[in-house]
Amino acid sequence: MLKIAIDVMGADNGVTPIVQGVIQALKSRDFNAVIIGDEAQIAPLVPPYLQSRAQIVHCTDYIRMEESASAAAKRTQSSIFKTTELLKNGDVDALVSPGHSGATMSLATLKIGRIKGVSRPAICTTMPNTTDKPSIILDAGANTDCKPEYLVDFAIMGYEYAKNVIGFENPRVGLLSNGEEDNKGNELTKATFKLLKEFSFFKGNVEGRDIFNGSVDVIVCDGFSGNLVLKASEGVASAMSSVLKKDIKSCLCSMFGALFLRGVFKRLKKKMDHSEYGGAPLLGVQKVVIISHGSANARAIECAIYQALNAIESNICSKLSDAFANKPSSAQQ
Amino acid sequence: MLKIAIDVMGADNGVTPIVQGVIQALKSRDFNAVIIGDEAQIAPLVPPYLQSRAQIVHCTDYIRMEESASAAAKRTQSSIFKTTELLKNGDVDALVSPGHSGATMSLATLKIGRIKGVSRPAICTTMPNTTDKPSIILDAGANTDCKPEYLVDFAIMGYEYAKNVIGFENPRVGLLSNGEEDNKGNELTKATFKLLKEFSFFKGNVEGRDIFNGSVDVIVCDGFSGNLVLKASEGVASAMSSVLKKDIKSCLCSMFGALFLRGVFKRLKKKMDHSEYGGAPLLGVQKVVIISHGSANARAIECAIYQALNAIESNICSKLSDAFANKPSSAQQ
């Protein structure tokens, strides 16, 4: 049976919601969990009938959010170090971590290693749009300063992930730019555009709004831009909700009307809820690594575990390995 | 009386909505308009009693959206060339253009000239947030590849605009980055951060979501990033509206409820409506230049004219000139 390691230390709201997410996942899917963290806090949360499927690896040290990612490599007793070791040694098949994402990325890259041919691993995130399938965006934050060849690798990884894990038949890949025309872009994207033209999946430049209208399936950008657009998008959605809520509450008549729209608002909220999308895989390392929000709730962790299981079952790492073995040499700078 | 030149050619929906916007503005504010464009189309739209306040400068050539901005300098018979000439010669006090924005920017910079000390003019846009005052973002797209000293200049210009035109008492300026911590950022923003620390208005790094929560008043970024976050934000808002509308229409019960929320939805729409914010000033040139959306409706043009009047009345260009004359030399690279 597949084994998933979950680092339950270092999340914003403590151990409890993370372990609860693991329990929920254990109840609905067949896998074994290895929970890394403070046994005294974890053990009481695991119901007796699930204990045989939830091994605890005791550990209390963890990388604090304010610490630098580079500290992680020396902290051999920290939860993320131990979790990465388990994955490296083949004791588990994937890891999920809502802790310090920089530490997770750097340890995973260092210890698990990159897939041959991948210049830089990237965080691949999914966002809801107006269609039934999500948009896939990478890099969502692993690499703040990029070279054109990194973005080409992100495009290949995003394409393979969309096809093999999300189930798009022929994923269309776009390059995030400041206009749709071929000549738009900054120095980085203009140089990337020339390299991406070699790939039949490449549909050209797309704009920020295309993340939400489904005009392409995969959107490629540097990790700095990816972070900006994703956080701005969250900001708009939350500002709109808060303005709407406040205004509805200011008048009895609209509060009455809102009663009839409870279902509508609930569905919109669910569609936009990050928890439903779990975490974000770190693509380009040799094994499955899922990075969750530090503020992940139980549902988000549960979904992140499903994401890990889907990624393993779809053999994404070997698919990526094949894709990079066959990468056209003309697309390398 | 103040004179505003409006280039009515080259907008997405033709001459009519632009001229209608001018007429609406003439009805409610004291100024004279100089309308540059095809007289045969413009004249019938101007009511007789306003003809003395609306001079028409006939001209049919204009820069098409698909043409390159660099074409503009040679097209001496084009509407934007003529409009810029009027401003340059002091025949008008400001210009408003919903036409080719690249052409407007390059002609304005070339013919009107930069304010002494300004490295690059920037497009300064306003976005609604959860507070009563808008957020000010620059550069919204004039400069795709920036150096740290450009961003410092954008910060100074944004601060002065927020203070003198929008009316913030002590505008707080943030640098758009991938995290709030001082050490976050890409190469460009990290170098910019060091320079901005000299300024008391600088409040540090902000994230994409801070555009919409009012945690700072002015947000500084390169024009490529600015374009990405603004278009992504528009995309989210429009996706949310369309999902909501579709879902409401799918059930009689929620359609009934929505009737009671008409006022709420209307106010939200108005708050988020770009038209209400007019256009975006090109800050850093020696006179007032307002760039409007190509798809601007009459209301947006009307508001863009008010924006031009406010900018002139607040003496923004001489305020900027003073600010750059007194710019600390330590903030220059």
XYZ file of C-alpha atoms in Angstrom:
666
model
C 0.000 0.000 0.000
C 1.209 3.530 -0.734
C 2.797 5.386 2.142
C 2.548 9.154 2.544
C 4.712 11.103 5.005
C 3.091 14.197 6.507
C 5.176 16.753 8.377
C 2.655 18.109 10.892
C 4.968 20.613 12.598
C 5.367 24.285 11.774
C 1.928 25.023 10.319
C 0.277 28.307 11.307
C -2.453 26.763 13.447
C -0.487 23.992 15.104
C -0.600 20.223 14.868
C -4.329 19.565 15.304
C -5.863 20.597 11.931
C -3.037 18.878 10.067
C -3.508 15.564 11.883
C -7.281 15.870 11.463
C -6.738 16.193 7.718
C -4.632 13.022 7.727
C -7.359 11.152 9.629
C -10.046 12.312 7.174
C -7.935 11.121 4.250
C -7.246 7.754 5.930
C -10.994 7.262 6.306
C -11.694 7.657 2.615
C -8.662 6.414 0.695
C -6.436 3.345 0.944
C -2.948 4.351 2.017
C -0.759 4.357 5.090
C 0.327 7.558 6.779
C 3.623 8.339 8.455
C 3.052 11.354 10.681
C 6.175 13.285 11.636
C 5.910 15.497 14.714
C 5.318 15.701 18.442
C 3.917 12.303 19.482
C 2.309 13.711 22.631
C 0.153 15.991 20.499
C -0.452 13.592 17.620
C -1.290 10.292 19.367
C -4.501 11.441 21.114
C -5.900 12.596 17.760
C -5.584 9.197 16.050
C -8.604 6.927 16.650
C -7.583 3.400 17.801
C -8.940 1.684 14.700
C -6.640 3.776 12.476
C -3.489 3.368 14.555
C -2.195 0.496 12.449
C -2.331 2.755 9.387
C -0.837 5.837 11.028
C 2.738 5.465 12.166
C 4.112 8.341 14.245
C 7.748 9.442 13.946
C 8.414 11.514 17.034
C 10.180 14.809 16.590
C 9.722 18.240 18.164
C 12.186 20.483 16.340
C 10.972 22.306 13.247
C 12.013 25.229 11.034
C 10.195 28.395 12.152
C 8.607 30.600 9.483
C 11.003 33.434 10.338
C 14.086 31.235 9.907
C 15.951 31.152 6.629
C 15.496 28.163 4.321
C 19.218 27.561 4.273
C 19.116 26.646 7.987
C 17.220 23.468 7.136
C 20.134 21.486 5.710
C 21.931 21.457 9.066
C 18.900 20.785 11.264
C 19.023 16.993 11.118
C 16.545 16.628 13.992
C 13.893 18.881 12.444
C 10.594 17.476 11.221
C 11.133 18.444 7.575
C 14.652 16.972 7.566
C 13.324 13.678 8.927
C 10.390 13.708 6.511
C 12.660 14.273 3.530
C 14.984 11.483 4.747
C 12.058 9.049 4.793
C 11.238 9.932 1.192
C 14.865 9.799 0.125
C 15.330 6.337 1.656
C 12.213 4.961 0.005
C 10.396 4.443 3.324
C 7.502 6.501 1.947
C 6.239 7.283 -1.567
C 5.499 10.986 -1.186
C 5.621 13.805 1.327
C 3.163 16.542 2.245
C 4.306 19.578 4.228
C 2.442 22.684 5.415
C 5.585 23.925 7.180
C 8.301 26.343 5.975
C 7.972 26.053 2.202
C 11.453 27.374 1.445
C 12.947 24.726 3.724
C 10.832 21.997 2.132
C 11.873 23.056 -1.365
C 15.549 23.360 -0.633
C 15.748 20.065 1.286
C 13.720 18.224 -1.348
C 15.920 19.541 -4.146
C 19.091 18.800 -2.201
C 18.250 15.351 -0.852
C 15.771 13.887 -3.356
C 17.499 15.487 -6.312
C 16.303 16.987 -9.565
C 15.011 14.963 -12.480
C 17.748 14.828 -15.114
C 17.458 17.782 -17.486
C 15.347 19.965 -15.189
C 17.086 23.295 -14.583
C 14.931 24.277 -11.585
C 12.015 22.612 -9.789
C 8.867 24.752 -9.733
C 5.778 25.036 -7.555
C 2.761 24.131 -9.626
C -0.507 25.511 -8.335
C -4.109 25.196 -9.476
C -6.657 28.014 -9.575
C -10.397 27.896 -10.209
C -11.685 29.529 -13.381
C -15.045 29.889 -15.120
C -14.758 26.397 -16.665
C -15.045 22.988 -14.994
C -11.303 22.377 -14.894
C -8.787 24.472 -12.984
C -6.000 26.573 -14.455
C -2.488 25.356 -13.721
C 0.119 27.983 -12.929
C 3.827 27.517 -12.494
C 6.143 28.706 -11.093
C 4.041 29.900 -8.168
C 7.001 30.977 -6.086
C 10.006 28.657 -5.992
C 12.258 30.768 -8.239
C 12.134 34.550 -7.930
C 14.728 35.263 -10.622
C 14.499 33.102 -13.714
C 16.262 32.520 -16.995
C 14.381 31.709 -20.223
C 15.436 28.045 -20.079
C 13.872 27.672 -16.615
C 10.549 28.859 -18.006
C 10.797 26.366 -20.861
C 11.262 23.612 -18.273
C 8.256 24.904 -16.321
C 6.207 24.713 -19.530
C 7.191 21.079 -20.115
C 6.468 20.153 -16.492
C 3.131 21.980 -16.465
C 2.094 20.279 -19.690
C 2.938 16.807 -18.341
C 1.215 17.478 -15.016
C -1.925 18.807 -16.717
C -2.043 15.805 -19.015
C -1.146 13.002 -16.628
C -2.426 14.145 -13.251
C -5.282 16.593 -13.946
C -6.452 14.769 -17.068
C -6.420 17.393 -19.815
C -6.290 15.639 -23.164
C -4.131 18.157 -25.014
C -3.116 20.804 -22.511
C -2.634 24.265 -24.017
C 0.262 26.195 -22.519
C 0.474 30.007 -22.421
C 3.237 32.373 -21.339
C 2.137 35.045 -18.859
C 2.847 38.438 -20.401
C 1.639 42.023 -20.560
C -0.299 41.474 -23.770
C -1.353 38.697 -26.121
C 0.603 39.851 -29.153
C 3.786 37.906 -29.961
C 5.984 40.980 -29.512
C 4.725 41.792 -26.000
C 6.700 40.984 -22.880
C 9.734 41.896 -20.847
C 13.262 40.753 -21.655
C 12.718 37.409 -19.903
C 9.421 36.509 -21.560
C 10.486 37.710 -25.007
C 13.501 35.389 -24.903
C 11.322 32.582 -23.511
C 8.742 33.083 -26.254
C 11.348 32.325 -28.920
C 12.284 29.050 -27.221
C 8.699 27.955 -26.559
C 7.706 28.387 -30.211
C 9.346 24.992 -30.800
C 6.621 23.238 -28.804
C 3.270 22.355 -30.328
C 1.542 22.763 -26.945
C 2.553 26.438 -26.801
C -0.315 28.795 -27.596
C 1.547 32.095 -27.211
C 1.352 34.945 -24.731
C -1.555 35.233 -22.323
C -2.565 37.983 -19.903
C -3.363 37.970 -16.203
C -7.069 37.648 -16.911
C -6.530 34.410 -18.840
C -5.820 32.605 -15.568
C -9.546 32.824 -14.866
C -11.239 32.351 -18.219
C -9.799 28.986 -19.219
C -8.405 30.241 -22.534
C -5.332 28.082 -21.857
C -4.820 25.234 -19.367
C -1.281 25.885 -18.169
C 0.202 29.319 -17.502
C 3.965 29.684 -17.258
C 5.728 32.508 -15.427
C 8.663 33.225 -13.139
C 8.065 32.558 -9.446
C 8.013 36.232 -8.516
C 5.273 37.100 -11.028
C 3.389 33.925 -10.127
C 3.335 34.911 -6.474
C 2.168 38.447 -7.322
C -0.775 37.431 -9.505
C -1.928 34.646 -7.183
C -1.880 36.856 -4.106
C -3.509 39.756 -5.964
C -6.246 37.378 -7.109
C -6.854 36.152 -3.575
C -6.953 39.791 -2.520
C -9.639 40.744 -5.031
C -11.796 37.753 -4.172
C -11.590 38.418 -0.465
C -12.169 42.175 -0.901
C -15.251 41.524 -3.044
C -16.650 39.087 -0.487
C -16.059 41.457 2.387
C -17.619 44.462 0.601
C -20.611 42.304 -0.375
C -21.082 40.895 3.142
C -20.843 44.294 4.783
C -23.329 45.815 2.367
C -25.802 42.930 2.728
C -25.708 43.236 6.516
C -26.447 46.962 6.356
C -30.084 46.433 5.325
C -32.797 43.992 6.431
C -34.212 43.775 2.944
C -30.964 42.554 1.410
C -30.383 40.187 4.337
C -33.754 38.662 3.483
C -32.773 38.347 -0.180
C -29.433 36.802 0.747
C -31.268 33.949 2.496
C -32.466 32.770 -0.917
C -28.944 32.974 -2.265
C -27.259 30.933 0.447
C -26.745 28.012 -1.927
C -25.324 30.278 -4.621
C -22.865 31.966 -2.247
C -21.874 28.608 -0.764
C -21.097 27.148 -4.186
C -19.086 30.231 -5.174
C -17.151 30.020 -1.928
C -16.457 26.334 -2.461
C -15.316 26.927 -6.040
C -12.905 29.586 -4.858
C -11.804 27.776 -1.717
C -8.123 26.939 -1.765
C -8.672 23.976 0.538
C -10.404 22.081 -2.248
C -7.255 22.246 -4.330
C -5.048 20.846 -1.575
C -1.461 21.918 -1.953
C 0.942 22.519 -4.776
C 3.348 19.890 -6.078
C 7.023 20.776 -6.354
C 7.592 19.534 -9.894
C 11.037 18.597 -11.144
C 12.307 16.629 -8.138
C 12.593 12.855 -8.433
C 9.758 12.028 -6.044
C 6.342 13.439 -5.185
C 6.534 16.468 -2.875
C 3.377 18.444 -2.049
C 3.702 21.872 -0.456
C 0.666 23.089 1.478
C -0.266 26.552 2.736
C 0.983 27.205 6.262
C -2.610 28.116 7.065
C -3.996 24.883 5.587
C -7.086 23.541 7.354
C -7.949 19.856 7.739
C -9.760 19.770 4.382
C -6.756 21.280 2.576
C -4.417 18.661 4.066
C -6.866 15.897 3.187
C -6.938 17.160 -0.436
C -3.149 17.544 -0.500
C -2.854 13.860 0.427
C -5.230 12.914 -2.415
C -3.089 15.054 -4.691
C -0.007 13.118 -3.577
C -1.780 9.796 -4.202
C -2.953 10.922 -7.659
C 0.529 12.124 -8.527
C 2.081 8.785 -7.541
C -0.602 6.743 -9.277
C -0.170 8.708 -12.488
C 3.583 8.132 -12.421
C 4.213 11.828 -12.901
C 7.903 11.640 -11.967
C 8.746 9.030 -14.571
C 6.591 10.853 -17.148
C 8.591 14.002 -16.449
C 11.805 12.053 -16.654
C 10.821 10.742 -20.105
C 9.776 14.199 -21.272
C 13.118 15.698 -20.324
C 15.027 12.821 -21.900
C 13.233 13.678 -25.157
C 13.380 17.459 -24.850
C 14.287 19.027 -28.213
C 17.834 20.330 -28.022
C 16.802 23.470 -29.927
C 14.820 24.498 -26.854
C 17.954 24.609 -24.756
C 19.822 27.867 -24.637
C -10.665 78.922 -18.455
C -8.784 75.610 -18.563
C -8.608 73.891 -21.924
C -8.511 70.117 -22.297
C -7.614 68.404 -25.585
C -9.334 65.085 -26.217
C -8.129 62.768 -28.969
C -11.364 61.007 -29.956
C -9.886 58.785 -32.686
C -8.647 55.230 -32.323
C -10.780 54.078 -29.393
C -12.252 50.569 -29.565
C -15.859 51.671 -30.016
C -15.364 54.631 -32.304
C -15.842 58.358 -31.892
C -19.349 58.488 -30.398
C -18.856 57.355 -26.762
C -15.739 59.499 -26.466
C -17.477 62.665 -27.675
C -20.473 61.865 -25.456
C -18.107 61.731 -22.490
C -16.729 65.154 -23.405
C -20.264 66.581 -23.633
C -21.197 65.141 -20.224
C -18.096 66.696 -18.680
C -18.790 70.076 -20.342
C -22.258 70.035 -18.798
C -20.986 69.671 -15.270
C -17.588 71.362 -15.042
C -16.211 74.694 -16.229
C -13.616 74.147 -18.933
C -13.251 74.349 -22.691
C -12.730 71.274 -24.810
C -10.625 70.893 -27.925
C -11.818 67.760 -29.704
C -9.344 66.246 -32.156
C -10.807 63.924 -34.778
C -13.135 63.531 -37.738
C -15.300 66.668 -37.817
C -18.055 64.966 -39.810
C -18.547 62.484 -36.987
C -17.964 64.868 -34.086
C -19.986 67.965 -35.050
C -23.454 66.337 -35.033
C -22.834 65.108 -31.468
C -22.173 68.571 -30.008
C -25.368 70.387 -28.938
C -25.542 73.973 -30.301
C -25.393 75.589 -26.858
C -22.031 73.899 -26.151
C -20.419 74.666 -29.506
C -18.645 77.756 -28.197
C -16.932 75.591 -25.559
C -16.056 72.678 -27.853
C -13.609 73.508 -30.604
C -13.072 70.780 -33.191
C -9.649 70.194 -34.775
C -10.333 68.140 -37.869
C -8.155 65.138 -38.496
C -8.876 61.624 -39.775
C -5.559 59.784 -39.496
C -4.820 57.911 -36.291
C -2.449 55.220 -34.995
C -4.145 51.808 -35.195
C -3.881 49.482 -32.178
C -1.866 46.977 -34.217
C 0.694 49.595 -35.275
C 3.911 50.035 -33.350
C 4.263 53.002 -31.000
C 7.406 54.107 -32.773
C 5.352 54.879 -35.914
C 3.717 57.800 -34.104
C 6.664 60.201 -34.224
C 6.538 60.370 -38.024
C 2.764 60.548 -38.416
C 2.440 64.328 -38.195
C -1.164 64.270 -39.449
C -2.370 61.720 -36.887
C -4.793 62.689 -34.137
C -2.396 61.925 -31.282
C 0.436 63.852 -32.945
C -1.818 66.893 -33.342
C -3.140 66.544 -29.793
C 0.359 66.388 -28.358
C 1.383 69.421 -30.447
C -1.470 71.438 -28.938
C -0.279 70.564 -25.449
C 3.344 71.218 -26.297
C 2.528 74.662 -27.719
C 0.486 75.647 -24.693
C -2.787 75.824 -26.663
C -4.318 73.438 -24.116
C -3.558 72.601 -20.473
C -3.884 68.817 -20.593
C -4.660 65.962 -22.948
C -6.853 62.893 -22.640
C -6.450 59.978 -25.046
C -8.230 56.615 -25.284
C -6.228 55.751 -28.415
C -2.985 53.770 -28.809
C -1.427 54.124 -25.352
C 2.111 53.304 -26.471
C 1.911 56.064 -29.082
C 0.520 58.530 -26.536
C 3.291 57.730 -24.057
C 6.121 57.910 -26.532
C 4.898 61.133 -28.155
C 4.215 62.768 -24.792
C 7.667 61.852 -23.506
C 9.332 62.958 -26.734
C 7.469 66.215 -27.351
C 6.382 67.403 -23.893
C 9.553 66.159 -22.247
C 10.339 64.626 -18.886
C 10.396 66.542 -15.633
C 14.028 67.141 -14.691
C 15.341 64.246 -12.602
C 12.684 61.721 -13.645
C 14.338 58.640 -15.154
C 11.141 57.277 -16.737
C 7.522 58.467 -16.797
C 5.079 55.910 -15.368
C 1.388 55.138 -15.761
C -0.307 55.693 -12.426
C -3.567 53.840 -12.000
C -6.133 53.695 -9.216
C -7.887 50.554 -7.981
C -10.808 50.193 -5.581
C -10.131 48.509 -2.251
C -12.109 47.760 0.905
C -11.570 51.306 2.237
C -13.104 54.574 1.059
C -10.025 55.686 -0.846
C -8.518 53.896 -3.831
C -5.107 52.244 -4.007
C -2.628 53.902 -6.329
C -0.418 51.627 -8.404
C 2.488 52.581 -10.598
C 3.943 51.678 -12.995
C 0.859 50.109 -14.554
C 2.524 49.361 -17.857
C 4.740 52.076 -19.339
C 8.074 50.365 -18.571
C 8.329 46.595 -18.918
C 11.984 46.333 -17.886
C 13.014 48.549 -15.001
C 16.080 49.491 -13.002
C 15.941 50.148 -9.241
C 16.267 53.913 -9.734
C 13.180 53.947 -11.973
C 11.168 52.363 -9.171
C 12.448 54.963 -6.711
C 11.197 57.664 -9.091
C 7.828 55.907 -9.351
C 7.624 55.931 -5.545
C 8.269 59.680 -5.377
C 5.736 60.369 -8.134
C 3.103 58.105 -6.583
C 3.568 59.761 -3.204
C 3.158 63.265 -4.662
C 0.132 62.252 -6.725
C -1.546 60.568 -3.752
C -0.921 63.599 -1.580
C -1.712 66.424 -3.987
C -4.326 64.998 -6.329
C -6.107 62.207 -4.416
C -5.824 63.958 -1.057
C -4.075 61.452 1.212
C -2.550 63.329 4.121
C 0.556 61.190 4.566
C 0.555 58.626 1.797
C 2.192 55.318 2.735
C 4.190 53.757 -0.071
C 4.843 50.006 -0.400
C 7.006 48.010 -2.794
C 5.202 45.123 -4.502
C 7.039 41.917 -3.642
C 6.562 38.204 -3.037
C 6.411 38.597 0.736
C 6.285 41.286 3.390
C 9.621 40.524 5.020
C 12.490 42.906 4.224
C 14.575 40.159 2.647
C 11.870 39.057 0.180
C 11.916 40.018 -3.473
C 13.640 39.448 -6.774
C 16.912 41.101 -7.771
C 15.125 44.267 -8.898
C 12.985 44.770 -5.797
C 15.765 43.848 -3.376
C 17.988 46.549 -4.862
C 15.053 48.980 -4.903
C 14.257 48.230 -1.258
C 17.699 49.427 -0.200
C 17.225 52.743 -2.015
C 13.673 53.308 -0.782
C 14.677 52.868 2.861
C 15.913 56.480 2.697
C 12.351 57.774 2.370
C 10.113 58.243 5.380
C 7.010 57.484 3.279
C 8.309 53.979 2.517
C 6.553 51.271 4.536
C 8.414 48.250 3.158
C 7.408 45.321 0.989
C 3.764 44.551 0.318
C 2.081 41.611 -1.381
C -0.433 41.387 -4.213
C -3.320 41.220 -1.760
C -2.346 44.565 -0.225
C -3.595 46.335 -3.357
C -7.111 45.581 -2.138
C -6.979 45.941 1.628
C -5.703 49.504 1.910
C -2.696 48.567 4.060
C -0.685 51.100 2.040
C -1.862 53.898 -0.267
C 0.674 53.702 -3.076
C 2.096 50.482 -4.520
C 5.249 50.624 -6.600
C 6.245 48.002 -9.168
C 7.740 47.618 -12.630
C 5.315 48.068 -15.524
C 5.314 44.383 -16.440
C 4.313 43.242 -12.932
C 1.822 46.099 -12.680
C 0.105 44.988 -15.852
C 0.003 41.352 -14.680
C -1.589 42.034 -11.290
C -4.097 44.549 -12.643
C -5.272 42.259 -15.427
C -5.362 39.231 -13.109
C -7.469 41.254 -10.678
C -9.901 42.262 -13.411
C -10.013 38.610 -14.411
C -10.963 37.395 -10.934
C -13.645 40.031 -10.522
C -15.200 39.265 -13.866
C -14.970 35.481 -13.332
C -16.657 35.793 -9.927
C -19.444 37.920 -11.387
C -20.032 35.550 -14.268
C -20.086 32.432 -12.041
C -22.471 34.200 -9.658
C -24.797 35.399 -12.435
C -24.935 32.009 -14.099
C -25.685 30.259 -10.822
C -28.385 32.767 -9.833
C -30.118 32.334 -13.184
C -30.186 28.553 -12.804
C -32.877 28.633 -10.115
C -36.079 30.656 -9.665
C -35.621 30.804 -5.923
C -32.231 32.495 -6.126
C -33.486 34.811 -8.887
C -36.166 35.907 -6.434
C -33.577 36.482 -3.713
C -31.353 38.420 -6.102
C -34.174 40.935 -6.624
C -33.695 42.060 -3.030
C -29.971 42.378 -3.586
C -30.135 44.539 -6.688
C -28.927 47.578 -4.775
C -26.066 45.624 -3.207
C -24.884 44.206 -6.544
C -25.224 47.612 -8.188
C -23.077 49.289 -5.538
C -20.433 46.550 -5.776
C -20.396 46.901 -9.553
C -20.040 50.669 -9.280
C -17.216 50.356 -6.748
C -15.364 48.016 -9.065
C -16.216 49.854 -12.259
C -13.149 51.182 -14.008
C -15.160 53.972 -15.610
C -15.530 55.696 -12.255
C -11.774 56.028 -12.012
C -11.438 57.630 -15.438
C -8.033 57.066 -16.923
C -4.482 56.881 -15.682
C -2.126 59.857 -15.637
C 1.278 59.485 -17.241
C 3.356 60.912 -14.404
C 6.802 62.356 -14.984
C 6.148 64.378 -18.142
C 6.027 68.156 -17.888
C 2.305 68.518 -18.520
C -0.865 66.631 -17.636
C -1.434 63.580 -19.854
C -4.293 61.168 -19.095
C -4.340 57.767 -20.775
C -7.741 56.081 -21.002
C -8.709 52.496 -21.783
C -9.286 51.911 -25.488
C -12.657 50.498 -24.452
C -13.539 53.551 -22.341
C -17.238 54.415 -22.305
C -18.663 57.932 -22.053
C -18.567 57.875 -18.245
C -14.891 56.851 -18.220
C -13.979 59.708 -20.561
C -16.015 62.138 -18.467
C -14.120 60.998 -15.346
C -10.782 61.129 -17.180
C -11.479 64.785 -17.977
C -12.242 65.489 -14.301
C -8.990 63.732 -13.468
C -7.155 66.035 -15.882
C -8.814 69.100 -14.328
C -7.956 67.937 -10.796
C -4.380 67.251 -11.807
C -3.982 70.729 -13.301
C -5.705 72.453 -10.383
C -3.482 70.664 -7.885
C -0.370 71.740 -9.781
C 0.904 68.189 -9.818
C 3.580 68.843 -12.448
C 5.243 71.630 -10.497
C 4.910 69.611 -7.265
C 6.707 66.743 -8.985
C 9.304 69.125 -10.319
C 9.989 70.402 -6.779
C 10.135 66.871 -5.384
C 12.740 65.819 -7.916
C 14.763 68.978 -7.376
C 14.951 67.993 -3.694
C 15.443 64.257 -4.174
C 18.093 62.946 -1.758
C 21.228 62.137 -3.711
C 21.701 58.950 -1.658
C 18.626 57.559 -3.395
C 20.307 57.793 -6.768
C 22.301 54.813 -7.915
